[in-house]
Amino acid sequence: MKTAIDVQDLWKSYSGIPAVRGMSMRVAQGEVFGLLGANGAGKSTAIECILGTKKADRGSAAILGLDPQQQRSQLFEQVGVQFQEASYPDKIKVGELCEETCCLYRKAADYHFLLNQLGLTEKKKNFVSELSGGEKQRLFIVLALIPNPKVVFLDELTTGLDPRARREVWKCLLEMKKAGLSIFLTSHFMEEVELLCDRVAVLKKGDVVFCGTVNEMIRKSPYERLEQAYLWFTDEEEEIENL
Amino acid sequence: MKTFKTMLKIELKLSLRGMDMFIFAICLPVVMVILLGFIYGDRPAFSGAEYTFFEQSFGALATISICAGGVMGLPLLISDYRHRKILKRFQVTPVSPSRILMVHIGIYAIYAIVSVILIYIISAIFFGYRMEGSLVWFAVTYLLVMLSMFSIGMVVGGLAPDQKTAGIAASILYFPMLIFSGATLPYEVMPEVFQKIANVLPLTQGIKLLKIVSLGEPAALGIVPMVFLTVLLVLCSGIAVRFFRWE
């Protein structure tokens, strides 16, 4: 299988405090890969180093065989990204944000079609700031899909959504998965991870403490549920007893 | 080109929705033209002058919108887009930093050009203004003044660590230049001490140049301000591109 994302011995620290310590992983094309870990475990830093928006202290990351810093413009023709904090100008409408995003790419998808697919056609003329949480997240999926990407990065896409909105987003992601897209996501919802991810990596204070399939993760722990296994790997045992 | 046009169209819409540039770059110059026109009418600039006070002021009035866009609008917009991580979103797309800067320069250039055409029409219709100098040369020097002022704005927006600093720096540049360089208060009526201080402001040099060209005075007089502005433009654009930060 071809490699979509290749990370080799990635290190990053902020003013001496390590955030990511020697991360290595490989995501195959068509695979859905989940990066798990508590808040502050280094997930966002890892994503940013992989995407080249932060410079790693050591190690390398390549997406589709391209260096995200040296070959930025070539790479991002084929990669869609949704960052944790959504960022759009004040007073921009849904249609305008899509149109502006489209014009950045040589071969952009038809955003009308994507909006329709994600049930946002009616909202084209609305201001982005007027959308509900779920609608906004679906809009960000549309934006990440506009480049017709081979790989998408989704950082905590469903955080802050109600269960119904979250399920809607999952449905979209499953369809993307079926279409053969490689997805790199971070999440705090183990139900979501079990449903979507082929493989996961668990970060604990910047270290990768586990990398493999969901089933392997459960088997390697003394527990039977992913959530318990996750807490066990991240050493938050007291909380396990409270579950 | 498609990227540039679409971005320009959408960002211009957003800018117009914001209204502040419309007020400071379009309405303010028009109000100033009408005020100066009524106050000074066709009085000569000084006793024995061949041109009127109003004719002398036209070049200065034409720069009000440049000043609003270049040293207020542009730095605030760049630092705002960085602060809100809008630039970071662009960083994970194929678009280049210079393309983004060009789009915003384009928007403020549109404001400036619309404003100068508008005040020319108003001056011509209501105050009988005719430009003595060559219109083509005025257009060329106007673009030079505009781009050099915009390049200052890009440096401020690019180097300011946060929005607050950008706001303070923009105000420190904007208000003295607007008041002392002759864009609103005529340079000629200021005491000599103020004139000396005003001389070091880049906009003062720009206004001097536009005044020389619009009054049809010998081109040789314009060489110093022209060189000054060109050096400023090259220097500031270099710094702006070199030190561009997405985040």
mmCIF file of N, CA, C and O in Angstrom, chain A residues 36 190-191 193-195 197-202 209-234 240:
data_model
loop_
_atom_site.group_PDB
_atom_site.id
_atom_site.type_symbol
_atom_site.label_atom_id
_atom_site.label_comp_id
_atom_site.label_asym_id
_atom_site.label_seq_id
_atom_site.Cartn_x
_atom_site.Cartn_y
_atom_site.Cartn_z
ATOM 1 N N LEU A 36 -4.747 10.074 19.364
ATOM 2 C CA LEU A 36 -5.470 10.263 20.618
ATOM 3 C C LEU A 36 -4.531 10.790 21.691
ATOM 4 O O LEU A 36 -3.322 10.630 21.620
ATOM 5 N N MET A 190 -14.173 8.140 22.100
ATOM 6 C CA MET A 190 -13.725 6.787 21.762
ATOM 7 C C MET A 190 -14.735 6.071 20.872
ATOM 8 O O MET A 190 -14.371 5.233 20.052
ATOM 9 N N GLU A 191 -15.994 6.422 21.023
ATOM 10 C CA GLU A 191 -17.034 5.845 20.181
ATOM 11 C C GLU A 191 -16.756 6.209 18.712
ATOM 12 O O GLU A 191 -16.856 5.382 17.806
ATOM 13 N N VAL A 193 -13.823 7.092 17.505
ATOM 14 C CA VAL A 193 -12.579 6.453 17.086
ATOM 15 C C VAL A 193 -12.847 5.011 16.654
ATOM 16 O O VAL A 193 -12.370 4.560 15.612
ATOM 17 N N GLU A 194 -13.655 4.293 17.470
ATOM 18 C CA GLU A 194 -13.957 2.897 17.137
ATOM 19 C C GLU A 194 -14.684 2.782 15.809
ATOM 20 O O GLU A 194 -14.448 1.876 15.023
ATOM 21 N N LEU A 195 -15.569 3.725 15.574
ATOM 22 C CA LEU A 195 -16.389 3.687 14.367
ATOM 23 C C LEU A 195 -15.573 3.996 13.112
ATOM 24 O O LEU A 195 -15.756 3.391 12.066
ATOM 25 N N CYS A 197 -11.824 4.789 12.855
ATOM 26 C CA CYS A 197 -10.374 4.651 12.649
ATOM 27 C C CYS A 197 -9.939 3.220 12.345
ATOM 28 O O CYS A 197 -10.353 2.278 13.018
ATOM 29 N N ASP A 198 -9.087 3.077 11.341
ATOM 30 C CA ASP A 198 -8.448 1.793 11.081
ATOM 31 C C ASP A 198 -7.332 1.569 12.089
ATOM 32 O O ASP A 198 -7.136 0.481 12.589
ATOM 33 N N ARG A 199 -6.578 2.632 12.326
ATOM 34 C CA ARG A 199 -5.476 2.530 13.290
ATOM 35 C C ARG A 199 -5.420 3.797 14.119
ATOM 36 O O ARG A 199 -5.889 4.861 13.699
ATOM 37 N N VAL A 200 -4.829 3.672 15.306
ATOM 38 C CA VAL A 200 -4.704 4.834 16.175
ATOM 39 C C VAL A 200 -3.301 4.918 16.762
ATOM 40 O O VAL A 200 -2.576 3.923 16.811
ATOM 41 N N ALA A 201 -2.930 6.106 17.211
ATOM 42 C CA ALA A 201 -1.724 6.280 18.019
ATOM 43 C C ALA A 201 -2.154 7.051 19.260
ATOM 44 O O ALA A 201 -3.021 7.914 19.184
ATOM 45 N N VAL A 202 -1.572 6.682 20.400
ATOM 46 C CA VAL A 202 -1.911 7.373 21.644
ATOM 47 C C VAL A 202 -0.712 8.178 22.099
ATOM 48 O O VAL A 202 0.397 7.648 22.222
ATOM 49 N N VAL A 209 2.653 6.208 23.118
ATOM 50 C CA VAL A 209 2.665 5.046 24.009
ATOM 51 C C VAL A 209 2.000 3.829 23.372
ATOM 52 O O VAL A 209 2.119 2.720 23.858
ATOM 53 N N PHE A 210 1.264 4.063 22.277
ATOM 54 C CA PHE A 210 0.688 2.939 21.554
ATOM 55 C C PHE A 210 0.460 3.338 20.108
ATOM 56 O O PHE A 210 0.120 4.475 19.806
ATOM 57 N N CYS A 211 0.667 2.378 19.193
ATOM 58 C CA CYS A 211 0.319 2.611 17.801
ATOM 59 C C CYS A 211 -0.149 1.292 17.206
ATOM 60 O O CYS A 211 0.570 0.290 17.265
ATOM 61 N N GLY A 212 -1.350 1.226 16.712
ATOM 62 C CA GLY A 212 -1.883 -0.012 16.145
ATOM 63 C C GLY A 212 -3.385 0.098 15.932
ATOM 64 O O GLY A 212 -3.935 1.201 15.968
ATOM 65 N N THR A 213 -4.039 -1.047 15.735
ATOM 66 C CA THR A 213 -5.496 -1.007 15.503
ATOM 67 C C THR A 213 -6.224 -0.865 16.842
ATOM 68 O O THR A 213 -5.639 -1.055 17.912
ATOM 69 N N VAL A 214 -7.503 -0.547 16.747
ATOM 70 C CA VAL A 214 -8.321 -0.395 17.945
ATOM 71 C C VAL A 214 -8.359 -1.711 18.733
ATOM 72 O O VAL A 214 -8.214 -1.726 19.953
ATOM 73 N N ASN A 215 -8.515 -2.819 18.007
ATOM 74 C CA ASN A 215 -8.571 -4.117 18.694
ATOM 75 C C ASN A 215 -7.269 -4.442 19.410
ATOM 76 O O ASN A 215 -7.271 -4.933 20.537
ATOM 77 N N GLU A 216 -6.166 -4.171 18.748
ATOM 78 C CA GLU A 216 -4.860 -4.401 19.392
ATOM 79 C C GLU A 216 -4.730 -3.577 20.661
ATOM 80 O O GLU A 216 -4.182 -4.022 21.668
ATOM 81 N N MET A 217 -5.264 -2.349 20.593
ATOM 82 C CA MET A 217 -5.153 -1.454 21.732
ATOM 83 C C MET A 217 -5.919 -2.013 22.927
ATOM 84 O O MET A 217 -5.433 -2.005 24.053
ATOM 85 N N ILE A 218 -7.118 -2.547 22.629
ATOM 86 C CA ILE A 218 -7.906 -3.121 23.723
ATOM 87 C C ILE A 218 -7.206 -4.361 24.269
ATOM 88 O O ILE A 218 -7.075 -4.549 25.480
ATOM 89 N N ARG A 219 -6.688 -5.193 23.349
ATOM 90 C CA ARG A 219 -6.049 -6.447 23.771
ATOM 91 C C ARG A 219 -4.811 -6.206 24.630
ATOM 92 O O ARG A 219 -4.537 -6.936 25.562
ATOM 93 N N LYS A 220 -4.068 -5.153 24.294
ATOM 94 C CA LYS A 220 -2.843 -4.865 25.050
ATOM 95 C C LYS A 220 -3.131 -4.313 26.438
ATOM 96 O O LYS A 220 -2.230 -4.202 27.262
ATOM 97 N N SER A 221 -4.372 -3.924 26.674
ATOM 98 C CA SER A 221 -4.718 -3.375 27.982
ATOM 99 C C SER A 221 -5.469 -4.459 28.752
ATOM 100 O O SER A 221 -5.937 -5.423 28.173
ATOM 101 N N PRO A 222 -5.602 -4.295 30.077
ATOM 102 C CA PRO A 222 -6.352 -5.311 30.846
ATOM 103 C C PRO A 222 -7.864 -5.128 30.744
ATOM 104 O O PRO A 222 -8.600 -5.743 31.486
ATOM 105 N N TYR A 223 -8.324 -4.272 29.871
ATOM 106 C CA TYR A 223 -9.764 -3.947 29.832
ATOM 107 C C TYR A 223 -10.422 -4.417 28.546
ATOM 108 O O TYR A 223 -9.770 -4.904 27.630
ATOM 109 N N GLU A 224 -11.753 -4.236 28.488
ATOM 110 C CA GLU A 224 -12.479 -4.712 27.321
ATOM 111 C C GLU A 224 -13.069 -3.600 26.470
ATOM 112 O O GLU A 224 -13.560 -3.829 25.386
ATOM 113 N N ARG A 225 -13.070 -2.403 27.049
ATOM 114 C CA ARG A 225 -13.622 -1.295 26.280
ATOM 115 C C ARG A 225 -12.521 -0.318 25.907
ATOM 116 O O ARG A 225 -11.566 -0.117 26.650
ATOM 117 N N LEU A 226 -12.695 0.299 24.725
ATOM 118 C CA LEU A 226 -11.653 1.184 24.200
ATOM 119 C C LEU A 226 -11.394 2.358 25.145
ATOM 120 O O LEU A 226 -10.254 2.746 25.381
ATOM 121 N N GLU A 227 -12.485 2.875 25.709
ATOM 122 C CA GLU A 227 -12.317 4.029 26.573
ATOM 123 C C GLU A 227 -11.450 3.686 27.782
ATOM 124 O O GLU A 227 -10.572 4.457 28.170
ATOM 125 N N GLN A 228 -11.689 2.493 28.347
ATOM 126 C CA GLN A 228 -10.884 2.061 29.495
ATOM 127 C C GLN A 228 -9.431 1.849 29.066
ATOM 128 O O GLN A 228 -8.503 2.234 29.766
ATOM 129 N N ALA A 229 -9.281 1.215 27.895
ATOM 130 C CA ALA A 229 -7.927 0.953 27.397
ATOM 131 C C ALA A 229 -7.184 2.265 27.189
ATOM 132 O O ALA A 229 -6.018 2.407 27.553
ATOM 133 N N TYR A 230 -7.927 3.252 26.628
ATOM 134 C CA TYR A 230 -7.327 4.564 26.377
ATOM 135 C C TYR A 230 -6.853 5.189 27.689
ATOM 136 O O TYR A 230 -5.735 5.689 27.790
ATOM 137 N N LEU A 231 -7.698 5.126 28.716
ATOM 138 C CA LEU A 231 -7.332 5.717 30.006
ATOM 139 C C LEU A 231 -6.163 4.962 30.631
ATOM 140 O O LEU A 231 -5.287 5.538 31.257
ATOM 141 N N TRP A 232 -6.149 3.659 30.403
ATOM 142 C CA TRP A 232 -5.067 2.851 30.943
ATOM 143 C C TRP A 232 -3.741 3.242 30.283
ATOM 144 O O TRP A 232 -2.729 3.440 30.952
ATOM 145 N N PHE A 233 -3.789 3.407 28.950
ATOM 146 C CA PHE A 233 -2.567 3.791 28.240
ATOM 147 C C PHE A 233 -2.099 5.183 28.645
ATOM 148 O O PHE A 233 -0.924 5.475 28.644
ATOM 149 N N THR A 234 -3.046 6.056 28.920
ATOM 150 C CA THR A 234 -2.643 7.413 29.275
ATOM 151 C C THR A 234 -2.512 7.567 30.785
ATOM 152 O O THR A 234 -2.374 8.676 31.294
ATOM 153 N N ILE A 240 -10.624 5.280 35.731
ATOM 154 C CA ILE A 240 -11.203 4.052 35.203
ATOM 155 C C ILE A 240 -12.174 3.462 36.209
ATOM 156 O O ILE A 240 -13.251 2.988 35.877
#
